[in-house]
Short mmCIF file of C-alpha atoms and ligand atoms in Angstrom, two decimals:
data_model
loop_
_atom_site.label_atom_id
_atom_site.label_comp_id
_atom_site.label_asym_id
_atom_site.label_seq_id
_atom_site.Cartn_x
_atom_site.Cartn_y
_atom_site.Cartn_z
CA PRO A 1287 0.65 -34.36 -6.92
CA LEU A 1288 0.22 -32.00 -3.98
CA ASP A 1289 -2.98 -32.35 -1.96
CA LEU A 1290 -4.31 -28.81 -2.28
CA ASP A 1291 -7.16 -29.53 0.17
CA ASN A 1292 -4.65 -30.45 2.86
CA ILE A 1293 -2.30 -27.45 2.65
CA GLN A 1294 -3.06 -24.07 4.24
CA GLY A 1295 -3.72 -21.43 1.64
CA ASP A 1296 -1.11 -18.83 2.54
CA LEU A 1297 1.75 -21.26 1.86
CA LEU A 1298 1.43 -21.81 -1.87
CA SER A 1299 -0.99 -19.19 -3.11
CA GLY A 1300 -0.99 -16.37 -0.58
CA LEU A 1301 -4.30 -15.42 1.04
CA PRO A 1302 -5.87 -12.64 -1.06
CA LYS A 1303 -5.74 -9.50 1.04
CA LYS A 1304 -6.21 -5.78 1.24
CA THR A 1305 -5.97 -6.00 5.01
CA GLN A 1306 -4.81 -8.71 7.38
CA THR A 1307 -4.84 -9.21 11.14
CA TYR A 1308 -2.04 -11.11 12.87
CA PHE A 1309 -3.63 -12.51 16.04
CA PHE A 1310 -1.00 -13.82 18.48
CA PHE A 1311 -2.32 -15.99 21.30
CA ALA A 1312 -1.39 -18.10 24.29
CA ILE A 1313 -3.27 -21.31 25.12
CA THR A 1314 -4.83 -21.14 28.59
CA ASN A 1315 -6.85 -24.37 28.66
CA VAL A 1316 -5.54 -27.30 26.65
CA ALA A 1317 -8.62 -29.55 26.73
CA LYS A 1318 -10.92 -26.73 25.70
CA PHE A 1319 -8.45 -25.52 23.13
CA ARG A 1320 -8.47 -28.88 21.31
CA HIS A 1321 -12.25 -28.82 21.21
CA HIS A 1322 -12.30 -25.21 19.92
CA LEU A 1323 -9.58 -25.88 17.36
CA HIS A 1324 -11.65 -28.72 15.98
CA LYS A 1325 -14.42 -26.20 15.33
CA LEU A 1326 -11.95 -23.79 13.71
CA VAL A 1327 -10.72 -26.29 11.10
CA PRO A 1328 -13.64 -25.73 8.68
CA TYR A 1329 -12.81 -22.00 8.73
CA ILE A 1330 -9.28 -22.60 7.48
CA LYS A 1331 -8.66 -21.58 3.93
CA THR A 1332 -6.72 -24.21 2.01
CA VAL A 1333 -4.78 -23.74 -1.21
CA ALA A 1334 -7.80 -25.14 -3.10
CA GLY A 1335 -9.97 -22.54 -1.35
CA VAL A 1336 -7.64 -19.69 -2.33
CA LEU A 1337 -7.63 -20.82 -5.97
CA LYS A 1338 -11.45 -20.64 -5.94
CA ASP A 1339 -11.30 -17.17 -4.37
CA ARG A 1340 -8.89 -16.01 -7.06
CA ASP A 1341 -11.27 -17.28 -9.76
CA ALA A 1342 -14.08 -15.28 -8.14
CA ILE A 1343 -11.89 -12.15 -8.09
CA ASP A 1344 -10.94 -12.62 -11.76
CA HIS A 1345 -14.58 -13.14 -12.72
CA HIS A 1346 -15.55 -9.99 -10.81
CA LYS A 1347 -12.87 -7.94 -12.57
CA LYS A 1348 -13.65 -9.37 -16.00
CA ASN A 1349 -17.30 -8.39 -15.64
CA LYS A 1350 -16.25 -4.93 -14.46
CA HIS A 1351 -18.28 -5.20 -11.25
CA PRO A 1352 -17.63 -2.30 -8.90
CA GLY A 1353 -15.91 -2.74 -5.53
CA LEU A 1354 -14.22 -5.85 -4.19
CA VAL A 1355 -15.55 -9.37 -3.68
CA PRO A 1356 -16.26 -9.81 0.03
CA MET A 1357 -14.03 -12.61 1.32
CA THR A 1358 -11.88 -13.64 4.23
CA GLY A 1359 -9.17 -16.23 4.71
CA VAL A 1360 -8.09 -17.78 7.99
CA ASN A 1361 -4.84 -19.73 8.62
CA ILE A 1362 -3.27 -20.94 11.87
CA SER A 1363 0.23 -21.86 13.02
CA PHE A 1364 1.98 -22.83 16.26
CA SER A 1365 5.27 -22.06 17.96
CA HIS A 1366 7.39 -24.73 19.66
CA LYS A 1367 6.11 -23.38 22.99
CA GLY A 1368 2.59 -23.98 21.71
CA PHE A 1369 3.31 -27.62 20.88
CA VAL A 1370 4.92 -28.09 24.30
CA LYS A 1371 1.83 -26.62 25.96
CA LEU A 1372 -0.35 -29.01 23.96
CA GLY A 1373 1.83 -31.97 24.87
CA ILE A 1374 2.64 -32.69 21.24
CA ASP A 1375 6.03 -34.15 20.35
CA ASP A 1376 7.35 -31.79 17.67
CA SER A 1377 10.93 -33.09 17.70
CA SER A 1378 10.73 -33.98 13.99
CA LEU A 1379 10.32 -30.23 13.35
CA ALA A 1380 13.63 -29.43 15.06
CA PRO A 1381 16.28 -31.68 13.50
CA LEU A 1382 19.06 -29.58 15.06
CA GLY A 1383 17.74 -30.36 18.55
CA ASP A 1384 18.52 -27.75 21.19
CA GLU A 1385 20.29 -25.61 18.58
CA ASP A 1386 17.30 -25.56 16.27
CA PRO A 1387 15.85 -22.06 15.94
CA PHE A 1388 12.31 -23.44 15.87
CA LYS A 1389 12.99 -25.05 19.25
CA THR A 1390 14.84 -22.14 20.86
CA GLY A 1391 12.27 -19.68 19.56
CA GLN A 1392 13.03 -16.39 17.87
CA GLN A 1393 13.54 -14.44 21.11
CA VAL A 1394 16.71 -16.47 21.73
CA ASP A 1395 17.66 -16.62 18.07
CA ALA A 1396 17.33 -12.84 17.76
CA VAL A 1397 20.22 -12.17 20.14
CA THR A 1398 22.34 -15.26 19.42
CA ASN A 1399 22.15 -15.36 15.62
CA LEU A 1400 20.03 -12.67 13.98
CA GLY A 1401 21.93 -9.73 15.44
CA ASP A 1402 18.95 -7.86 16.85
CA PRO A 1403 19.91 -5.07 19.27
CA LYS A 1404 19.59 -6.26 22.86
CA LYS A 1405 18.91 -4.71 26.25
CA SER A 1406 21.01 -4.93 29.41
CA ASP A 1407 19.04 -8.01 30.54
CA GLY A 1408 20.24 -9.85 27.41
CA LYS A 1409 16.80 -9.91 25.82
CA PRO A 1410 16.15 -8.35 22.43
CA ASP A 1411 15.00 -4.74 22.45
CA TRP A 1412 11.48 -5.69 21.37
CA ASP A 1413 7.90 -4.71 21.92
CA SER A 1414 7.03 -6.37 25.26
CA HIS A 1415 4.25 -8.51 23.73
CA PHE A 1416 6.89 -10.50 21.86
CA LEU A 1417 8.76 -11.19 25.09
CA GLU A 1418 5.72 -13.14 26.33
CA ASP A 1419 5.19 -16.84 25.57
CA ILE A 1420 3.37 -16.87 22.24
CA HIS A 1421 1.82 -20.26 21.43
CA GLY A 1422 0.25 -19.55 18.09
CA LEU A 1423 -0.73 -17.14 15.38
CA ILE A 1424 -4.02 -16.83 13.56
CA LEU A 1425 -3.92 -14.94 10.26
CA ILE A 1426 -7.15 -13.35 9.15
CA SER A 1427 -7.10 -11.65 5.78
CA GLY A 1428 -9.77 -10.06 3.68
CA GLU A 1429 -10.87 -7.33 1.33
CA SER A 1430 -12.10 -4.87 4.02
CA HIS A 1431 -11.78 -4.03 7.69
CA LEU A 1432 -15.45 -4.85 8.14
CA SER A 1433 -15.04 -8.43 6.87
CA VAL A 1434 -11.85 -9.06 8.82
CA GLU A 1435 -13.12 -7.55 12.07
CA LYS A 1436 -16.30 -9.61 11.84
CA LYS A 1437 -14.27 -12.76 11.27
CA GLU A 1438 -11.95 -11.92 14.16
CA LEU A 1439 -14.95 -11.54 16.47
CA GLU A 1440 -16.35 -14.86 15.27
CA ILE A 1441 -13.03 -16.55 16.03
CA GLU A 1442 -12.76 -14.93 19.45
CA LEU A 1443 -16.27 -16.21 20.21
CA LEU A 1444 -15.32 -19.67 19.01
CA PHE A 1445 -12.38 -19.73 21.45
CA GLY A 1446 -14.57 -18.28 24.19
CA VAL A 1447 -12.30 -15.24 24.57
CA HIS A 1448 -13.56 -12.99 27.44
CA THR A 1449 -15.79 -15.79 28.81
CA LEU A 1450 -15.37 -18.59 31.35
CA GLU A 1451 -15.06 -20.98 28.42
CA ALA A 1452 -11.93 -19.27 27.11
CA SER A 1453 -9.18 -21.58 25.85
CA ILE A 1454 -6.83 -18.85 24.62
CA LYS A 1455 -5.67 -15.42 25.63
CA LYS A 1456 -5.07 -12.74 23.03
CA ILE A 1457 -1.50 -11.47 23.41
CA ILE A 1458 -1.63 -8.91 20.65
CA ALA A 1459 -3.48 -8.48 17.37
CA ILE A 1460 -1.68 -6.35 14.77
CA ARG A 1461 -3.44 -5.09 11.70
CA GLY A 1462 -1.65 -4.73 8.40
CA ASP A 1463 -2.99 -2.81 5.41
CA VAL A 1464 -2.04 -2.64 1.78
CA ARG A 1465 -1.10 0.99 1.11
CA PRO A 1466 -3.70 3.23 -0.55
CA GLY A 1467 -4.08 4.26 -4.19
CA ALA A 1468 -1.05 4.19 -6.44
CA GLU A 1469 1.12 2.95 -3.53
CA SER A 1470 -0.84 -0.33 -3.44
CA GLY A 1471 1.69 -3.17 -3.50
CA HIS A 1472 4.54 -0.84 -2.52
CA GLU A 1473 6.18 -1.06 0.88
CA HIS A 1474 6.61 2.08 3.02
CA PHE A 1475 9.91 3.23 1.48
CA GLY A 1476 7.99 3.29 -1.81
CA PHE A 1477 9.35 0.19 -3.57
CA LEU A 1478 7.08 -2.29 -5.29
CA ASP A 1479 7.27 -5.55 -3.34
CA GLY A 1480 6.11 -9.12 -3.85
CA ILE A 1481 7.59 -9.51 -7.32
CA SER A 1482 10.09 -12.32 -6.77
CA ASN A 1483 8.92 -15.47 -5.03
CA PRO A 1484 9.95 -19.03 -5.94
CA ALA A 1485 7.84 -20.87 -8.50
CA ILE A 1486 7.05 -24.41 -7.35
CA ILE A 1487 7.49 -27.44 -9.55
CA GLY A 1488 4.17 -29.24 -9.99
CA PHE A 1489 2.13 -26.33 -8.67
CA ASP A 1490 2.97 -23.28 -10.81
CA LYS A 1491 1.99 -24.48 -14.26
CA ASN A 1492 3.42 -21.65 -16.37
CA PRO A 1493 6.03 -19.90 -14.29
CA ASP A 1494 7.25 -16.53 -15.57
CA PRO A 1495 10.88 -16.36 -16.72
CA GLY A 1496 13.24 -15.95 -13.79
CA PRO A 1497 15.07 -18.08 -11.23
CA VAL A 1498 14.54 -21.82 -11.77
CA PRO A 1499 11.43 -23.26 -10.08
CA VAL A 1500 12.08 -25.10 -6.81
CA GLN A 1501 11.02 -28.53 -5.56
CA PRO A 1502 7.87 -28.45 -3.41
CA GLY A 1503 9.88 -29.56 -0.38
CA VAL A 1504 11.76 -26.26 -0.29
CA LEU A 1505 8.50 -24.95 1.06
CA LEU A 1506 6.54 -27.95 2.33
CA THR A 1507 7.68 -30.40 4.97
CA GLY A 1508 7.80 -34.05 3.91
CA GLN A 1509 7.90 -33.26 0.18
CA ASN A 1510 10.79 -33.74 -2.23
CA GLY A 1511 13.41 -31.15 -1.43
CA ASP A 1512 12.70 -30.93 2.33
CA ASN A 1513 16.36 -31.43 3.17
CA LYS A 1514 18.78 -30.97 6.01
CA ALA A 1515 21.73 -28.59 5.57
CA ASP A 1516 23.83 -31.53 4.26
CA GLY A 1517 21.27 -32.29 1.55
CA THR A 1518 19.85 -35.49 3.09
CA PRO A 1519 16.05 -35.57 3.47
CA ASN A 1520 14.46 -34.58 6.77
CA THR A 1521 12.32 -37.20 8.48
CA ARG A 1522 9.05 -35.70 9.67
CA ALA A 1523 6.36 -37.25 11.82
CA PRO A 1524 3.32 -38.09 9.64
CA TRP A 1525 1.24 -35.28 11.21
CA ALA A 1526 4.03 -32.79 10.46
CA THR A 1527 4.09 -33.24 6.67
CA ASP A 1528 2.50 -30.82 4.16
CA GLY A 1529 3.15 -27.95 6.54
CA SER A 1530 5.61 -25.06 6.49
CA PHE A 1531 7.58 -22.91 8.91
CA LEU A 1532 6.44 -19.32 9.15
CA ALA A 1533 9.13 -16.85 10.19
CA PHE A 1534 7.41 -13.71 11.43
CA ARG A 1535 9.24 -10.41 12.02
CA TYR A 1536 7.72 -7.18 13.33
CA LEU A 1537 9.85 -4.67 11.39
CA PHE A 1538 9.55 -0.92 11.84
CA GLN A 1539 10.72 1.32 9.00
CA GLN A 1540 12.24 4.78 9.47
CA VAL A 1541 10.74 6.27 6.34
CA PRO A 1542 11.46 10.03 6.70
CA GLU A 1543 15.01 9.19 7.81
CA PHE A 1544 15.44 6.94 4.75
CA ASP A 1545 14.18 9.74 2.49
CA GLU A 1546 16.56 12.24 4.13
CA PHE A 1547 19.48 9.88 3.64
CA LEU A 1548 18.73 9.59 -0.09
CA LYS A 1549 18.39 13.35 -0.32
CA LYS A 1550 21.72 13.95 1.41
CA ASN A 1551 23.73 11.44 -0.63
CA PRO A 1552 22.68 11.77 -4.27
CA ILE A 1553 24.82 9.94 -6.81
CA ALA A 1554 26.55 12.56 -8.95
CA LYS A 1555 26.92 10.68 -12.24
CA ASP A 1556 25.39 7.51 -13.62
CA GLY A 1557 27.53 4.62 -14.85
CA ASN A 1558 27.85 6.20 -18.28
CA GLY A 1559 29.23 9.39 -16.83
CA ASN A 1560 26.06 11.46 -17.32
CA VAL A 1561 25.58 14.14 -14.69
CA LEU A 1562 22.40 13.55 -12.65
CA THR A 1563 20.07 16.11 -11.09
CA PRO A 1564 19.97 15.81 -7.29
CA GLU A 1565 16.54 14.14 -7.49
CA ALA A 1566 17.69 11.65 -10.11
CA GLY A 1567 20.84 10.98 -8.06
CA SER A 1568 18.79 10.28 -4.94
CA ASP A 1569 16.45 7.97 -6.85
CA LEU A 1570 19.43 6.07 -8.23
CA LEU A 1571 20.92 5.74 -4.74
CA GLY A 1572 17.66 4.22 -3.42
CA ALA A 1573 17.43 1.87 -6.40
CA ARG A 1574 21.01 0.72 -5.84
CA MET A 1575 20.36 0.02 -2.16
CA VAL A 1576 17.37 -2.14 -3.01
CA GLY A 1577 18.39 -3.54 -6.42
CA ARG A 1578 15.12 -2.39 -7.97
CA TRP A 1579 13.61 0.98 -8.77
CA LYS A 1580 10.52 2.04 -6.86
CA SER A 1581 8.53 0.91 -9.91
CA GLY A 1582 9.90 -2.61 -9.41
CA ALA A 1583 12.20 -2.56 -12.46
CA PRO A 1584 15.42 -4.50 -11.63
CA ILE A 1585 18.54 -2.36 -11.92
CA ASP A 1586 20.39 -5.36 -13.33
CA LEU A 1587 18.32 -4.77 -16.48
CA ALA A 1588 17.71 -1.02 -16.14
CA PRO A 1589 20.85 0.11 -14.33
CA PHE A 1590 20.75 3.89 -14.59
CA LYS A 1591 17.22 4.88 -15.56
CA ASP A 1592 13.88 3.58 -14.34
CA ASP A 1593 11.86 1.55 -16.85
CA PRO A 1594 8.20 1.38 -15.75
CA VAL A 1595 7.23 -0.72 -18.79
CA LEU A 1596 9.80 -3.36 -17.83
CA ALA A 1597 8.63 -3.13 -14.22
CA ALA A 1598 5.04 -3.96 -15.18
CA ASP A 1599 5.95 -6.89 -17.44
CA PRO A 1600 5.89 -10.17 -15.46
CA LYS A 1601 7.64 -11.90 -18.36
CA ARG A 1602 10.71 -9.68 -17.91
CA ASN A 1603 10.73 -8.11 -14.45
CA ASN A 1604 12.27 -11.09 -12.66
CA ASP A 1605 14.35 -12.47 -15.51
CA PHE A 1606 17.85 -11.39 -14.48
CA PHE A 1607 20.87 -13.17 -13.01
CA PHE A 1608 23.61 -10.57 -12.41
CA GLN A 1609 25.13 -12.15 -15.49
CA GLY A 1610 28.45 -10.80 -16.69
CA GLU A 1611 28.61 -8.81 -13.49
CA ILE A 1612 30.69 -11.16 -11.43
CA ASN A 1613 33.35 -8.97 -9.90
CA SER A 1614 31.56 -5.81 -10.91
CA GLN A 1615 29.19 -3.52 -9.12
CA LEU A 1616 28.69 -1.27 -12.12
CA ARG A 1617 25.06 -2.23 -12.68
CA CYS A 1618 24.08 -3.58 -9.25
CA PRO A 1619 25.95 -3.37 -5.93
CA PHE A 1620 26.79 -6.76 -4.41
CA ALA A 1621 25.06 -5.76 -1.18
CA ALA A 1622 21.85 -4.47 -2.80
CA HIS A 1623 18.95 -6.01 -0.86
CA VAL A 1624 17.72 -8.26 -3.67
CA ARG A 1625 21.27 -9.40 -4.58
CA LYS A 1626 22.06 -10.22 -0.94
CA THR A 1627 18.86 -12.16 -0.37
CA ASN A 1628 18.83 -13.96 -3.74
CA PRO A 1629 22.35 -13.83 -5.25
CA ARG A 1630 21.31 -15.86 -8.32
CA ASN A 1631 24.39 -16.39 -10.55
CA ASP A 1632 26.81 -14.91 -8.00
CA LEU A 1633 26.67 -18.37 -6.40
CA GLU A 1634 25.09 -20.57 -9.06
CA ALA A 1635 27.47 -19.56 -11.89
CA PRO A 1636 30.56 -18.21 -10.10
CA PRO A 1637 33.85 -17.26 -11.81
CA SER A 1638 35.52 -20.17 -13.59
CA GLY A 1639 37.45 -22.51 -11.34
CA ILE A 1640 34.96 -22.14 -8.46
CA ALA A 1641 32.28 -24.80 -7.95
CA PRO A 1642 28.72 -23.48 -8.22
CA ILE A 1643 26.70 -23.36 -5.00
CA PRO A 1644 23.04 -24.24 -5.54
CA ILE A 1645 20.72 -21.88 -3.71
CA GLU A 1646 17.44 -23.75 -4.13
CA SER A 1647 17.27 -24.52 -0.41
CA ARG A 1648 17.71 -20.80 0.38
CA ARG A 1649 14.56 -19.67 -1.38
CA ILE A 1650 11.74 -18.40 0.81
CA MET A 1651 8.10 -17.61 0.06
CA ARG A 1652 7.50 -14.04 1.21
CA ARG A 1653 4.05 -12.97 2.35
CA GLY A 1654 3.51 -10.18 4.82
CA ILE A 1655 1.86 -6.79 4.64
CA GLN A 1656 2.49 -3.15 5.55
CA PHE A 1657 1.34 -1.69 8.85
CA GLY A 1658 0.97 1.84 10.15
CA PRO A 1659 -0.21 5.11 8.63
CA GLU A 1660 1.05 6.97 5.59
CA LEU A 1661 3.67 9.67 6.23
CA THR A 1662 2.25 12.87 7.69
CA LYS A 1663 3.18 16.30 6.37
CA HIS A 1664 4.98 16.99 9.62
CA GLU A 1665 7.11 13.85 9.34
CA ASN A 1666 7.91 14.80 5.77
CA THR A 1667 9.18 18.23 6.72
CA SER A 1668 10.90 17.25 9.98
CA GLY A 1669 12.56 14.15 8.49
CA LYS A 1670 11.76 12.30 11.73
CA THR A 1671 9.47 9.32 12.32
CA GLU A 1672 6.58 10.16 14.64
CA HIS A 1673 4.25 7.21 13.94
CA GLY A 1674 5.18 3.53 13.92
CA ARG A 1675 5.01 1.92 10.49
CA GLY A 1676 6.70 -0.89 8.65
CA LEU A 1677 6.32 -4.42 7.47
CA LEU A 1678 4.70 -7.43 9.11
CA PHE A 1679 7.32 -9.62 7.47
CA ALA A 1680 6.31 -13.25 7.02
CA CYS A 1681 7.99 -15.95 5.01
CA TYR A 1682 7.49 -19.68 4.60
CA GLN A 1683 10.11 -22.39 4.15
CA SER A 1684 10.58 -26.06 5.06
CA SER A 1685 13.58 -25.20 7.25
CA ILE A 1686 14.30 -22.00 9.18
CA PRO A 1687 18.07 -22.75 9.39
CA ASN A 1688 18.18 -23.14 5.58
CA GLY A 1689 15.85 -20.24 4.87
CA PHE A 1690 15.13 -17.08 6.85
CA GLN A 1691 17.82 -17.59 9.50
CA PHE A 1692 20.50 -18.25 6.90
CA LEU A 1693 19.56 -15.26 4.77
CA GLN A 1694 19.62 -12.93 7.77
CA GLN A 1695 22.70 -14.28 9.52
CA SER A 1696 25.01 -15.53 6.79
CA TRP A 1697 24.11 -13.20 3.97
CA ALA A 1698 22.48 -9.94 5.13
CA ASN A 1699 24.66 -9.52 8.25
CA ASN A 1700 27.87 -10.67 6.51
CA ASP A 1701 29.90 -7.85 4.94
CA LYS A 1702 31.99 -10.33 2.93
CA PHE A 1703 29.00 -11.82 1.08
CA PRO A 1704 28.81 -12.56 -1.86
CA PRO A 1705 32.24 -14.16 -1.53
CA PHE A 1706 33.82 -14.68 -4.94
CA GLU A 1707 34.58 -11.11 -5.83
CA THR A 1708 38.20 -10.10 -6.14
CA GLN A 1709 37.55 -6.41 -5.61
CA PRO A 1710 39.57 -4.85 -2.83
CA GLU A 1711 36.37 -3.59 -1.20
CA ASP A 1712 33.96 -5.80 0.75
CA PRO A 1713 30.34 -5.79 -0.42
CA GLY A 1714 29.16 -4.61 3.01
CA LEU A 1715 25.96 -5.31 4.92
CA ASP A 1716 22.49 -5.43 3.46
CA PRO A 1717 21.65 -1.71 3.69
CA LEU A 1718 18.06 -2.40 4.72
CA ILE A 1719 17.97 -5.45 6.96
CA GLY A 1720 21.66 -6.00 7.80
CA GLN A 1721 22.39 -5.98 11.53
CA GLY A 1722 25.76 -4.66 12.64
CA VAL A 1723 27.80 -1.71 11.41
CA ARG A 1724 25.87 -0.81 8.28
CA ALA A 1725 28.05 0.26 5.41
CA MET A 1726 28.24 -0.89 1.81
CA SER A 1727 30.33 -0.38 -1.28
CA GLY A 1728 29.20 -0.16 -4.89
CA LEU A 1729 26.60 2.59 -4.50
CA ASP A 1730 28.47 4.98 -6.78
CA PRO A 1731 28.71 3.15 -10.12
CA LEU A 1732 31.84 5.09 -11.08
CA ALA A 1733 33.57 4.60 -7.73
CA GLU A 1734 32.64 1.07 -6.67
CA GLN A 1735 35.21 0.95 -3.92
CA LYS A 1736 33.67 3.96 -2.15
CA VAL A 1737 31.99 2.85 1.08
CA LEU A 1738 28.90 4.63 2.39
CA ALA A 1739 27.89 4.23 6.05
CA MET A 1740 24.22 4.39 6.92
CA PRO A 1741 21.95 4.42 9.95
CA GLN A 1742 19.44 1.73 10.79
CA PHE A 1743 16.39 2.16 8.59
CA ILE A 1744 14.63 -1.05 9.66
CA ILE A 1745 14.25 -1.86 13.34
CA PRO A 1746 13.18 -5.35 14.48
CA LYS A 1747 10.65 -5.08 17.30
CA GLY A 1748 9.48 -8.65 17.65
CA GLY A 1749 8.89 -11.96 15.99
CA GLU A 1750 8.52 -15.69 16.42
CA TYR A 1751 8.90 -18.91 14.46
CA PHE A 1752 5.73 -20.86 13.80
CA PHE A 1753 4.75 -24.05 12.03
CA ALA A 1754 1.63 -24.00 9.86
CA PRO A 1755 0.40 -27.63 9.85
CA SER A 1756 -1.66 -29.46 7.25
CA ILE A 1757 -5.41 -29.80 7.68
CA LYS A 1758 -4.98 -33.49 8.54
CA GLY A 1759 -2.31 -32.61 11.10
CA LEU A 1760 -4.66 -30.11 12.69
CA LYS A 1761 -7.70 -32.41 12.72
CA ASP A 1762 -6.16 -35.75 13.59
CA THR A 1763 -3.30 -34.78 15.90
CA ILE A 1764 -3.32 -31.21 17.18
CA ALA A 1765 -7.07 -30.95 17.81
CA ALA A 1766 -7.50 -34.63 18.66
FE1 N7H B 2018 13.04 -7.86 1.28
N1 N7H B 2018 12.17 -3.18 0.47
O1 N7H B 2018 11.21 -2.52 0.34
O2 N7H B 2018 13.26 -2.69 0.30
N2 N7H B 2018 12.50 -6.78 -0.37
N3 N7H B 2018 12.48 -6.29 2.46
N4 N7H B 2018 13.42 -8.99 2.94
N5 N7H B 2018 13.42 -9.45 0.10
C1 N7H B 2018 12.47 -7.25 -1.65
O3 N7H B 2018 11.68 -8.67 -5.60
C2 N7H B 2018 12.06 -5.05 2.08
C3 N7H B 2018 13.27 -8.63 4.23
C4 N7H B 2018 13.88 -10.70 0.55
O4 N7H B 2018 14.27 -13.03 -5.30
C5 N7H B 2018 12.10 -6.21 -2.55
O5 N7H B 2018 9.65 -8.93 -4.85
C6 N7H B 2018 11.67 -4.30 3.25
C7 N7H B 2018 13.75 -9.65 5.11
C8 N7H B 2018 13.96 -11.61 -0.58
O6 N7H B 2018 15.25 -11.24 -6.08
C9 N7H B 2018 11.88 -5.09 -1.79
C10 N7H B 2018 11.85 -5.14 4.32
C11 N7H B 2018 14.19 -10.68 4.30
C12 N7H B 2018 13.57 -10.89 -1.69
C13 N7H B 2018 12.13 -5.44 -0.40
C14 N7H B 2018 12.36 -6.38 3.83
C15 N7H B 2018 13.95 -10.26 2.94
C16 N7H B 2018 13.23 -9.53 -1.23
C17 N7H B 2018 11.98 -6.31 -4.07
C18 N7H B 2018 11.58 -4.90 5.79
C19 N7H B 2018 14.79 -12.01 4.66
C20 N7H B 2018 13.47 -11.40 -3.12
C21 N7H B 2018 10.66 -6.85 -4.50
C22 N7H B 2018 10.90 -3.92 6.28
C23 N7H B 2018 15.67 -12.18 5.61
C24 N7H B 2018 14.83 -11.32 -3.80
C25 N7H B 2018 10.68 -8.27 -5.02
C26 N7H B 2018 14.77 -11.91 -5.18
C27 N7H B 2018 12.80 -8.53 -2.06
C28 N7H B 2018 12.09 -4.60 0.73
C29 N7H B 2018 12.72 -7.43 4.63
C30 N7H B 2018 14.22 -11.03 1.84
C31 N7H B 2018 11.42 -3.76 -2.37
C32 N7H B 2018 11.15 -2.89 3.32
C33 N7H B 2018 13.74 -9.61 6.63
C34 N7H B 2018 14.40 -13.08 -0.52
#
């Protein structure tokens, strides 16, 4: 069984949050840092701690108490540069050696593999904070700004920030917030997010119907399923087990521009030939780019009309496989964001004569939170972004080359993926996160071969790869 007291809480359960601060730091004094980190360990919320918090939240709701239960959750992770600074041998975390994205860091990976736009100096066109050497990331989540700000101050004090005792320097702290009111749980384009994450064998006791549960090692280092690309198990140093890699991306979203695009390109008729109003045609276009309606209902099950009841039913809203759709984009375009990033039966049950490709090792655990303000009236009328907003994208996996990097590079940025279709048209890039010349087919259900070009709606402005160690790893090795 998994040791839930040894695993950081965000990995398996997700820290409960209405708001969350991402605190990026550099280590300035190694000896002091170890001492301070030792004092931080009791603050760290484990999976067991999160389960207790969730019980408290359920109890609060059941008894119809007003407001939210005050709580915070702290987790910590380190970049390769951080381990180097600390003098810790992290080679077992980078089985690909000098090619390993954890070792090169995301700044290099962004321009060599992820396809991020770059500047004339060869560096990615990022917020300057992410061009600095980031050694670690502290996540602080909670139910209110007050709780999280208080906790952040406490942690800064603990690390002596702004004093002679300082062991770290704050590079940047970014606050994310769940969106207000009815938009809670929806990302800035308006789509419900956080529906599909892998269920974990031995941890999720009654997983909802959907993709098959994955071995714990898809997420956790040193567990069954923590494999190299060739399927053989990774060998991790003892301190580096029960941890997970955190791929962070600072992604800005062009929301008014996205809305304008939908408005300008409404789909004329649904797949049954019914004429759509311009609004309904724009909604269908958005749903076909994402693969779900804004409500969260998957278009594989509700192809031409939103179904809010389906969307709200956890027993049904992730139970689809693009079945019977091989070689067809009628219900869902091949390049739709959720089909690109989790192709389900496109690879696992391909057309007869082609060997299935298991995608267990490609599953990622998505966390993350929205940042930035709601759209202003002026942005709405001008159709132009005036305030930065988007997603603090974060996902966990036991291997970045198998997980995030693969999804971005080999799937989202690859116009020929998924590969087994015999249509004359290519699927195209992921319309949201694909880097390159963004165009996709399949948006018009009655003219699948028609290709629609689109601008960049999501702009990467930073990121790094981190490793979130176990509590034992923190106590006995990193802080020792
Ligand atoms: Fe994506 N969006 O609002 O359109 N994503 N995503 N994502 N995403 C998903 O099923 C979004 C990004 C995945 O199992 C949903 O829970 C936005 C990156 C994966 O069926 C929505 C951004 C990567 C899934 C969005 C963004 C992924 C997924 C449907 C950036 C990895 C699950 C909700 C600003 C490289 C697929 C749900 C599955 C779902 C959106 C980024 C991957 C609505 C706005 C960078 C694996």
